[in-house]
């Protein structure tokens, strides 16, 4: 079982793999009509010594790890759970950033954003009083509404991100938190491409040629 989980992508922690934790316990169950139990008898309660195995895994490997566990487990109906682990906040790097700018109105700030990003059909959407004063700016590249609650707890005056959905954005605004600036997903992420190209060239001392893509991947082509 441990091998099946590890080979499916679970149990990797830093420079270690095949990592797991086991604890002994007593399992109790009663097979019902239609069951095909490996252990126990239909209609009778069975208790048995069992071992609980715990592993960590990347979110993207969840499906394949669960499928591997189900395929390797001898029980017809193995008990398992998948628990989202909270961020321990020990890393200095995170998903977003918060910084300080020269104080200005929300309207002027949004205009700066529109000028700085490539023009798209999506444009720049703003939620908040245009005359609101902004100085502290929270930013998350790509779809960032999963961070709305975190942003609400900061001292940010405005949150810049992409792909904000109607209800999360509306509920956020009702709470009186930072203003919102919603920009094109592609436009926002395109800004780091020249930066990555420069860093790669510097790290490799110019040994490789870098070319920055100018392909527009924004799916929206018309706005009426």
PDB file of C-alpha atoms in Angstrom:
ATOM      1  CA  UNK A   1       0.000   0.000   0.000  1.00  0.00           C
ATOM      2  CA  UNK A   2       2.765   2.444   0.929  1.00  0.00           C
ATOM      3  CA  UNK A   3       4.597   1.681  -2.298  1.00  0.00           C
ATOM      4  CA  UNK A   4       1.440   2.204  -4.360  1.00  0.00           C
ATOM      5  CA  UNK A   5       0.833   5.590  -2.728  1.00  0.00           C
ATOM      6  CA  UNK A   6       4.438   6.690  -3.203  1.00  0.00           C
ATOM      7  CA  UNK A   7       4.598   5.600  -6.821  1.00  0.00           C
ATOM      8  CA  UNK A   8       1.391   7.553  -7.507  1.00  0.00           C
ATOM      9  CA  UNK A   9       3.000  10.763  -6.235  1.00  0.00           C
ATOM     10  CA  UNK A  10       2.351  10.814  -2.477  1.00  0.00           C
ATOM     11  CA  UNK A  11       4.838  10.907   0.393  1.00  0.00           C
ATOM     12  CA  UNK A  12       7.388  13.388  -0.982  1.00  0.00           C
ATOM     13  CA  UNK A  13       8.653  15.958   1.533  1.00  0.00           C
ATOM     14  CA  UNK A  14      11.545  18.104   0.374  1.00  0.00           C
ATOM     15  CA  UNK A  15      14.444  15.804  -0.539  1.00  0.00           C
ATOM     16  CA  UNK A  16      12.695  12.690   0.827  1.00  0.00           C
ATOM     17  CA  UNK A  17      10.168  10.356  -0.769  1.00  0.00           C
ATOM     18  CA  UNK A  18       8.231   7.262   0.347  1.00  0.00           C
ATOM     19  CA  UNK A  19       7.467   9.205   3.541  1.00  0.00           C
ATOM     20  CA  UNK A  20       4.443   8.044   5.539  1.00  0.00           C
ATOM     21  CA  UNK A  21       3.169   7.730   9.093  1.00  0.00           C
ATOM     22  CA  UNK A  22       1.384   4.717  10.560  1.00  0.00           C
ATOM     23  CA  UNK A  23      -0.764   4.278  13.662  1.00  0.00           C
ATOM     24  CA  UNK A  24      -2.416   1.129  14.992  1.00  0.00           C
ATOM     25  CA  UNK A  25      -6.104   0.918  15.841  1.00  0.00           C
ATOM     26  CA  UNK A  26      -9.201  -1.247  15.946  1.00  0.00           C
ATOM     27  CA  UNK A  27     -11.574  -1.239  12.999  1.00  0.00           C
ATOM     28  CA  UNK A  28     -15.248  -2.183  13.360  1.00  0.00           C
ATOM     29  CA  UNK A  29     -17.804  -2.895  10.611  1.00  0.00           C
ATOM     30  CA  UNK A  30     -20.727  -5.100   9.637  1.00  0.00           C
ATOM     31  CA  UNK A  31     -21.003  -6.390   6.061  1.00  0.00           C
ATOM     32  CA  UNK A  32     -24.523  -6.020   4.626  1.00  0.00           C
ATOM     33  CA  UNK A  33     -26.324  -8.065   1.996  1.00  0.00           C
ATOM     34  CA  UNK A  34     -24.629  -7.607  -1.360  1.00  0.00           C
ATOM     35  CA  UNK A  35     -21.194  -7.036   0.159  1.00  0.00           C
ATOM     36  CA  UNK A  36     -18.246  -9.272  -0.676  1.00  0.00           C
ATOM     37  CA  UNK A  37     -16.047  -8.861   2.409  1.00  0.00           C
ATOM     38  CA  UNK A  38     -12.452 -10.023   2.454  1.00  0.00           C
ATOM     39  CA  UNK A  39     -12.796 -10.357   6.223  1.00  0.00           C
ATOM     40  CA  UNK A  40     -15.970 -10.890   8.219  1.00  0.00           C
ATOM     41  CA  UNK A  41     -19.409 -12.417   7.679  1.00  0.00           C
ATOM     42  CA  UNK A  42     -22.582 -10.901   6.221  1.00  0.00           C
ATOM     43  CA  UNK A  43     -24.780  -9.530   9.004  1.00  0.00           C
ATOM     44  CA  UNK A  44     -22.184  -9.881  11.771  1.00  0.00           C
ATOM     45  CA  UNK A  45     -20.195  -7.095  13.418  1.00  0.00           C
ATOM     46  CA  UNK A  46     -16.486  -7.630  13.001  1.00  0.00           C
ATOM     47  CA  UNK A  47     -13.595  -6.004  14.870  1.00  0.00           C
ATOM     48  CA  UNK A  48     -10.046  -6.278  13.624  1.00  0.00           C
ATOM     49  CA  UNK A  49      -6.635  -4.739  14.262  1.00  0.00           C
ATOM     50  CA  UNK A  50      -5.840  -2.306  11.467  1.00  0.00           C
ATOM     51  CA  UNK A  51      -3.140   0.212  10.553  1.00  0.00           C
ATOM     52  CA  UNK A  52      -3.858   3.761   9.485  1.00  0.00           C
ATOM     53  CA  UNK A  53      -1.394   5.145   6.920  1.00  0.00           C
ATOM     54  CA  UNK A  54      -1.007   8.900   6.421  1.00  0.00           C
ATOM     55  CA  UNK A  55       0.866  10.582   3.567  1.00  0.00           C
ATOM     56  CA  UNK A  56       1.129  14.089   2.179  1.00  0.00           C
ATOM     57  CA  UNK A  57       0.635  14.783  -1.514  1.00  0.00           C
ATOM     58  CA  UNK A  58       0.408  17.691  -3.945  1.00  0.00           C
ATOM     59  CA  UNK A  59      -3.153  18.791  -4.702  1.00  0.00           C
ATOM     60  CA  UNK A  60      -2.651  18.013  -8.383  1.00  0.00           C
ATOM     61  CA  UNK A  61      -1.895  14.348  -7.598  1.00  0.00           C
ATOM     62  CA  UNK A  62      -5.013  13.818  -5.489  1.00  0.00           C
ATOM     63  CA  UNK A  63      -7.012  11.845  -8.059  1.00  0.00           C
ATOM     64  CA  UNK A  64      -4.214   9.514  -9.113  1.00  0.00           C
ATOM     65  CA  UNK A  65      -3.168   8.829  -5.522  1.00  0.00           C
ATOM     66  CA  UNK A  66      -6.726   7.974  -4.428  1.00  0.00           C
ATOM     67  CA  UNK A  67      -7.186   5.720  -7.455  1.00  0.00           C
ATOM     68  CA  UNK A  68      -3.887   3.960  -6.708  1.00  0.00           C
ATOM     69  CA  UNK A  69      -4.943   3.441  -3.091  1.00  0.00           C
ATOM     70  CA  UNK A  70      -8.311   1.979  -4.093  1.00  0.00           C
ATOM     71  CA  UNK A  71      -6.660  -0.359  -6.603  1.00  0.00           C
ATOM     72  CA  UNK A  72      -4.054  -1.618  -4.124  1.00  0.00           C
ATOM     73  CA  UNK A  73      -6.235  -1.939  -1.016  1.00  0.00           C
ATOM     74  CA  UNK A  74      -7.539  -5.466  -0.337  1.00  0.00           C
ATOM     75  CA  UNK A  75     -10.835  -4.233   1.157  1.00  0.00           C
ATOM     76  CA  UNK A  76     -13.948  -3.884  -0.983  1.00  0.00           C
ATOM     77  CA  UNK A  77     -14.732  -0.516   0.661  1.00  0.00           C
ATOM     78  CA  UNK A  78     -11.577   0.938   2.237  1.00  0.00           C
ATOM     79  CA  UNK A  79     -12.086   3.929   4.530  1.00  0.00           C
ATOM     80  CA  UNK A  80     -10.050   6.997   3.618  1.00  0.00           C
ATOM     81  CA  UNK A  81     -10.149  10.763   3.830  1.00  0.00           C
ATOM     82  CA  UNK A  82      -8.413  13.624   2.041  1.00  0.00           C
ATOM     83  CA  UNK A  83      -7.617  16.610   4.249  1.00  0.00           C
ATOM     84  CA  UNK A  84      -6.499  20.027   2.977  1.00  0.00           C
ATOM     85  CA  UNK A  85      -3.467  21.083   4.999  1.00  0.00           C
ATOM     86  CA  UNK A  86      -3.401  24.723   6.091  1.00  0.00           C
ATOM     87  CA  UNK A  87      -0.460  26.910   5.102  1.00  0.00           C
ATOM     88  CA  UNK A  88       1.983  26.993   7.998  1.00  0.00           C
ATOM     89  CA  UNK A  89       3.101  30.472   6.892  1.00  0.00           C
ATOM     90  CA  UNK A  90       6.755  29.665   7.469  1.00  0.00           C
ATOM     91  CA  UNK A  91       7.804  30.472   3.899  1.00  0.00           C
ATOM     92  CA  UNK A  92       8.929  33.976   2.979  1.00  0.00           C
ATOM     93  CA  UNK A  93       7.282  33.586  -0.437  1.00  0.00           C
ATOM     94  CA  UNK A  94       3.571  33.405  -1.067  1.00  0.00           C
ATOM     95  CA  UNK A  95       1.000  33.570  -3.822  1.00  0.00           C
ATOM     96  CA  UNK A  96       0.566  37.343  -3.822  1.00  0.00           C
ATOM     97  CA  UNK A  97       2.399  40.498  -2.858  1.00  0.00           C
ATOM     98  CA  UNK A  98       1.575  43.727  -1.012  1.00  0.00           C
ATOM     99  CA  UNK A  99       3.446  46.947  -1.686  1.00  0.00           C
ATOM    100  CA  UNK A 100       3.250  50.697  -1.299  1.00  0.00           C
ATOM    101  CA  UNK A 101       2.790  53.329  -4.025  1.00  0.00           C
ATOM    102  CA  UNK A 102       2.490  57.102  -4.078  1.00  0.00           C
ATOM    103  CA  UNK A 103      -0.928  57.971  -2.704  1.00  0.00           C
ATOM    104  CA  UNK A 104      -3.471  58.612  -5.468  1.00  0.00           C
ATOM    105  CA  UNK A 105      -7.133  58.163  -6.284  1.00  0.00           C
ATOM    106  CA  UNK A 106      -8.498  54.788  -7.268  1.00  0.00           C
ATOM    107  CA  UNK A 107      -9.459  56.250 -10.624  1.00  0.00           C
ATOM    108  CA  UNK A 108      -5.909  57.437 -11.336  1.00  0.00           C
ATOM    109  CA  UNK A 109      -4.470  54.138 -10.132  1.00  0.00           C
ATOM    110  CA  UNK A 110      -6.756  52.152 -12.448  1.00  0.00           C
ATOM    111  CA  UNK A 111      -5.663  54.354 -15.343  1.00  0.00           C
ATOM    112  CA  UNK A 112      -2.022  53.559 -14.580  1.00  0.00           C
ATOM    113  CA  UNK A 113      -2.857  49.845 -14.600  1.00  0.00           C
ATOM    114  CA  UNK A 114      -4.662  50.167 -17.938  1.00  0.00           C
ATOM    115  CA  UNK A 115      -1.694  52.010 -19.419  1.00  0.00           C
ATOM    116  CA  UNK A 116       0.862  49.517 -18.112  1.00  0.00           C
ATOM    117  CA  UNK A 117      -0.859  46.342 -19.339  1.00  0.00           C
ATOM    118  CA  UNK A 118      -1.360  45.217 -22.943  1.00  0.00           C
ATOM    119  CA  UNK A 119      -4.723  46.291 -24.301  1.00  0.00           C
ATOM    120  CA  UNK A 120      -7.346  43.533 -24.243  1.00  0.00           C
ATOM    121  CA  UNK A 121     -11.049  43.143 -24.926  1.00  0.00           C
ATOM    122  CA  UNK A 122     -11.482  42.434 -21.216  1.00  0.00           C
ATOM    123  CA  UNK A 123     -10.183  45.858 -20.242  1.00  0.00           C
ATOM    124  CA  UNK A 124      -9.809  46.942 -16.612  1.00  0.00           C
ATOM    125  CA  UNK A 125     -12.780  46.600 -14.269  1.00  0.00           C
ATOM    126  CA  UNK A 126     -12.956  48.526 -11.023  1.00  0.00           C
ATOM    127  CA  UNK A 127     -15.119  48.066  -7.923  1.00  0.00           C
ATOM    128  CA  UNK A 128     -14.999  50.952  -5.463  1.00  0.00           C
ATOM    129  CA  UNK A 129     -15.322  54.713  -5.148  1.00  0.00           C
ATOM    130  CA  UNK A 130     -13.259  56.289  -7.978  1.00  0.00           C
ATOM    131  CA  UNK A 131     -12.123  59.036  -5.586  1.00  0.00           C
ATOM    132  CA  UNK A 132     -11.001  56.599  -2.919  1.00  0.00           C
ATOM    133  CA  UNK A 133      -7.410  57.162  -1.805  1.00  0.00           C
ATOM    134  CA  UNK A 134      -5.091  54.201  -2.407  1.00  0.00           C
ATOM    135  CA  UNK A 135      -1.538  53.663  -1.225  1.00  0.00           C
ATOM    136  CA  UNK A 136      -1.206  50.020  -0.198  1.00  0.00           C
ATOM    137  CA  UNK A 137      -1.688  47.627  -3.114  1.00  0.00           C
ATOM    138  CA  UNK A 138      -2.236  43.852  -2.968  1.00  0.00           C
ATOM    139  CA  UNK A 139      -1.517  41.923  -6.171  1.00  0.00           C
ATOM    140  CA  UNK A 140      -2.057  38.331  -7.294  1.00  0.00           C
ATOM    141  CA  UNK A 141      -1.273  37.248 -10.845  1.00  0.00           C
ATOM    142  CA  UNK A 142      -3.876  35.048 -12.499  1.00  0.00           C
ATOM    143  CA  UNK A 143      -7.211  34.098 -10.928  1.00  0.00           C
ATOM    144  CA  UNK A 144      -7.088  35.530  -7.421  1.00  0.00           C
ATOM    145  CA  UNK A 145     -10.520  35.396  -5.813  1.00  0.00           C
ATOM    146  CA  UNK A 146      -9.363  32.512  -3.603  1.00  0.00           C
ATOM    147  CA  UNK A 147      -7.341  35.107  -1.679  1.00  0.00           C
ATOM    148  CA  UNK A 148     -10.190  37.550  -1.047  1.00  0.00           C
ATOM    149  CA  UNK A 149     -10.563  36.617   2.623  1.00  0.00           C
ATOM    150  CA  UNK A 150      -6.808  36.958   3.153  1.00  0.00           C
ATOM    151  CA  UNK A 151      -6.745  40.356   1.439  1.00  0.00           C
ATOM    152  CA  UNK A 152      -9.621  41.520   3.625  1.00  0.00           C
ATOM    153  CA  UNK A 153      -7.441  40.957   6.683  1.00  0.00           C
ATOM    154  CA  UNK A 154      -4.575  43.123   5.362  1.00  0.00           C
ATOM    155  CA  UNK A 155      -4.042  46.885   5.265  1.00  0.00           C
ATOM    156  CA  UNK A 156      -4.345  46.988   1.466  1.00  0.00           C
ATOM    157  CA  UNK A 157      -6.381  49.800  -0.091  1.00  0.00           C
ATOM    158  CA  UNK A 158      -6.861  47.990  -3.397  1.00  0.00           C
ATOM    159  CA  UNK A 159      -6.513  44.431  -4.681  1.00  0.00           C
ATOM    160  CA  UNK A 160      -5.377  43.836  -8.276  1.00  0.00           C
ATOM    161  CA  UNK A 161      -6.024  40.402  -9.756  1.00  0.00           C
ATOM    162  CA  UNK A 162      -7.950  38.573 -12.502  1.00  0.00           C
ATOM    163  CA  UNK A 163     -11.033  36.447 -13.114  1.00  0.00           C
ATOM    164  CA  UNK A 164     -13.085  37.745 -10.194  1.00  0.00           C
ATOM    165  CA  UNK A 165     -16.485  36.060 -10.011  1.00  0.00           C
ATOM    166  CA  UNK A 166     -19.705  37.965  -9.393  1.00  0.00           C
ATOM    167  CA  UNK A 167     -20.757  36.677  -5.970  1.00  0.00           C
ATOM    168  CA  UNK A 168     -17.316  36.539  -4.274  1.00  0.00           C
ATOM    169  CA  UNK A 169     -16.556  40.059  -5.544  1.00  0.00           C
ATOM    170  CA  UNK A 170     -19.945  41.437  -4.507  1.00  0.00           C
ATOM    171  CA  UNK A 171     -19.701  39.927  -1.031  1.00  0.00           C
ATOM    172  CA  UNK A 172     -16.165  41.257  -0.679  1.00  0.00           C
ATOM    173  CA  UNK A 173     -17.234  44.804  -1.569  1.00  0.00           C
ATOM    174  CA  UNK A 174     -20.138  44.624   0.913  1.00  0.00           C
ATOM    175  CA  UNK A 175     -17.625  43.997   3.719  1.00  0.00           C
ATOM    176  CA  UNK A 176     -16.062  47.412   3.165  1.00  0.00           C
ATOM    177  CA  UNK A 177     -12.576  46.140   2.433  1.00  0.00           C
ATOM    178  CA  UNK A 178     -10.108  47.176  -0.267  1.00  0.00           C
ATOM    179  CA  UNK A 179     -11.256  48.297  -3.702  1.00  0.00           C
ATOM    180  CA  UNK A 180     -10.977  45.741  -6.522  1.00  0.00           C
ATOM    181  CA  UNK A 181      -9.237  46.044  -9.887  1.00  0.00           C
ATOM    182  CA  UNK A 182      -9.909  43.111 -12.191  1.00  0.00           C
ATOM    183  CA  UNK A 183      -7.648  42.772 -15.244  1.00  0.00           C
ATOM    184  CA  UNK A 184      -7.197  40.250 -18.037  1.00  0.00           C
ATOM    185  CA  UNK A 185      -5.574  37.022 -16.858  1.00  0.00           C
ATOM    186  CA  UNK A 186      -3.259  36.922 -19.856  1.00  0.00           C
ATOM    187  CA  UNK A 187      -2.363  40.606 -19.712  1.00  0.00           C
ATOM    188  CA  UNK A 188      -1.365  40.407 -16.060  1.00  0.00           C
ATOM    189  CA  UNK A 189       0.768  37.299 -16.448  1.00  0.00           C
ATOM    190  CA  UNK A 190       2.415  38.538 -19.663  1.00  0.00           C
ATOM    191  CA  UNK A 191       4.292  41.163 -17.665  1.00  0.00           C
ATOM    192  CA  UNK A 192       6.656  38.659 -16.051  1.00  0.00           C
ATOM    193  CA  UNK A 193       7.820  37.039 -19.312  1.00  0.00           C
ATOM    194  CA  UNK A 194      10.563  39.615 -20.067  1.00  0.00           C
ATOM    195  CA  UNK A 195      11.668  39.395 -16.435  1.00  0.00           C
ATOM    196  CA  UNK A 196      12.044  35.610 -16.620  1.00  0.00           C
ATOM    197  CA  UNK A 197      13.889  35.887 -19.943  1.00  0.00           C
ATOM    198  CA  UNK A 198      16.360  38.373 -18.459  1.00  0.00           C
ATOM    199  CA  UNK A 199      16.955  36.283 -15.347  1.00  0.00           C
ATOM    200  CA  UNK A 200      17.456  33.123 -17.392  1.00  0.00           C
ATOM    201  CA  UNK A 201      19.945  34.843 -19.675  1.00  0.00           C
ATOM    202  CA  UNK A 202      21.823  36.252 -16.685  1.00  0.00           C
ATOM    203  CA  UNK A 203      21.866  32.918 -14.829  1.00  0.00           C
ATOM    204  CA  UNK A 204      23.259  31.123 -17.877  1.00  0.00           C
ATOM    205  CA  UNK A 205      25.650  33.969 -18.733  1.00  0.00           C
ATOM    206  CA  UNK A 206      24.015  34.453 -22.127  1.00  0.00           C
ATOM    207  CA  UNK A 207      24.710  30.866 -23.188  1.00  0.00           C
ATOM    208  CA  UNK A 208      21.166  30.413 -24.495  1.00  0.00           C
ATOM    209  CA  UNK A 209      19.005  32.596 -26.698  1.00  0.00           C
ATOM    210  CA  UNK A 210      15.708  33.668 -25.142  1.00  0.00           C
ATOM    211  CA  UNK A 211      12.645  34.831 -27.031  1.00  0.00           C
ATOM    212  CA  UNK A 212       9.637  36.301 -25.256  1.00  0.00           C
ATOM    213  CA  UNK A 213       6.298  35.119 -26.603  1.00  0.00           C
ATOM    214  CA  UNK A 214       3.959  37.792 -27.917  1.00  0.00           C
ATOM    215  CA  UNK A 215       1.082  35.367 -28.463  1.00  0.00           C
ATOM    216  CA  UNK A 216      -2.152  36.718 -26.992  1.00  0.00           C
ATOM    217  CA  UNK A 217      -3.858  33.865 -25.155  1.00  0.00           C
ATOM    218  CA  UNK A 218      -6.771  35.927 -23.833  1.00  0.00           C
ATOM    219  CA  UNK A 219      -9.866  33.936 -24.977  1.00  0.00           C
ATOM    220  CA  UNK A 220     -12.082  37.028 -25.384  1.00  0.00           C
ATOM    221  CA  UNK A 221     -12.142  38.487 -28.908  1.00  0.00           C
ATOM    222  CA  UNK A 222     -15.124  40.874 -28.837  1.00  0.00           C
ATOM    223  CA  UNK A 223     -16.982  43.114 -26.436  1.00  0.00           C
ATOM    224  CA  UNK A 224     -20.263  44.781 -27.403  1.00  0.00           C
TER     225      UNK A 224
END
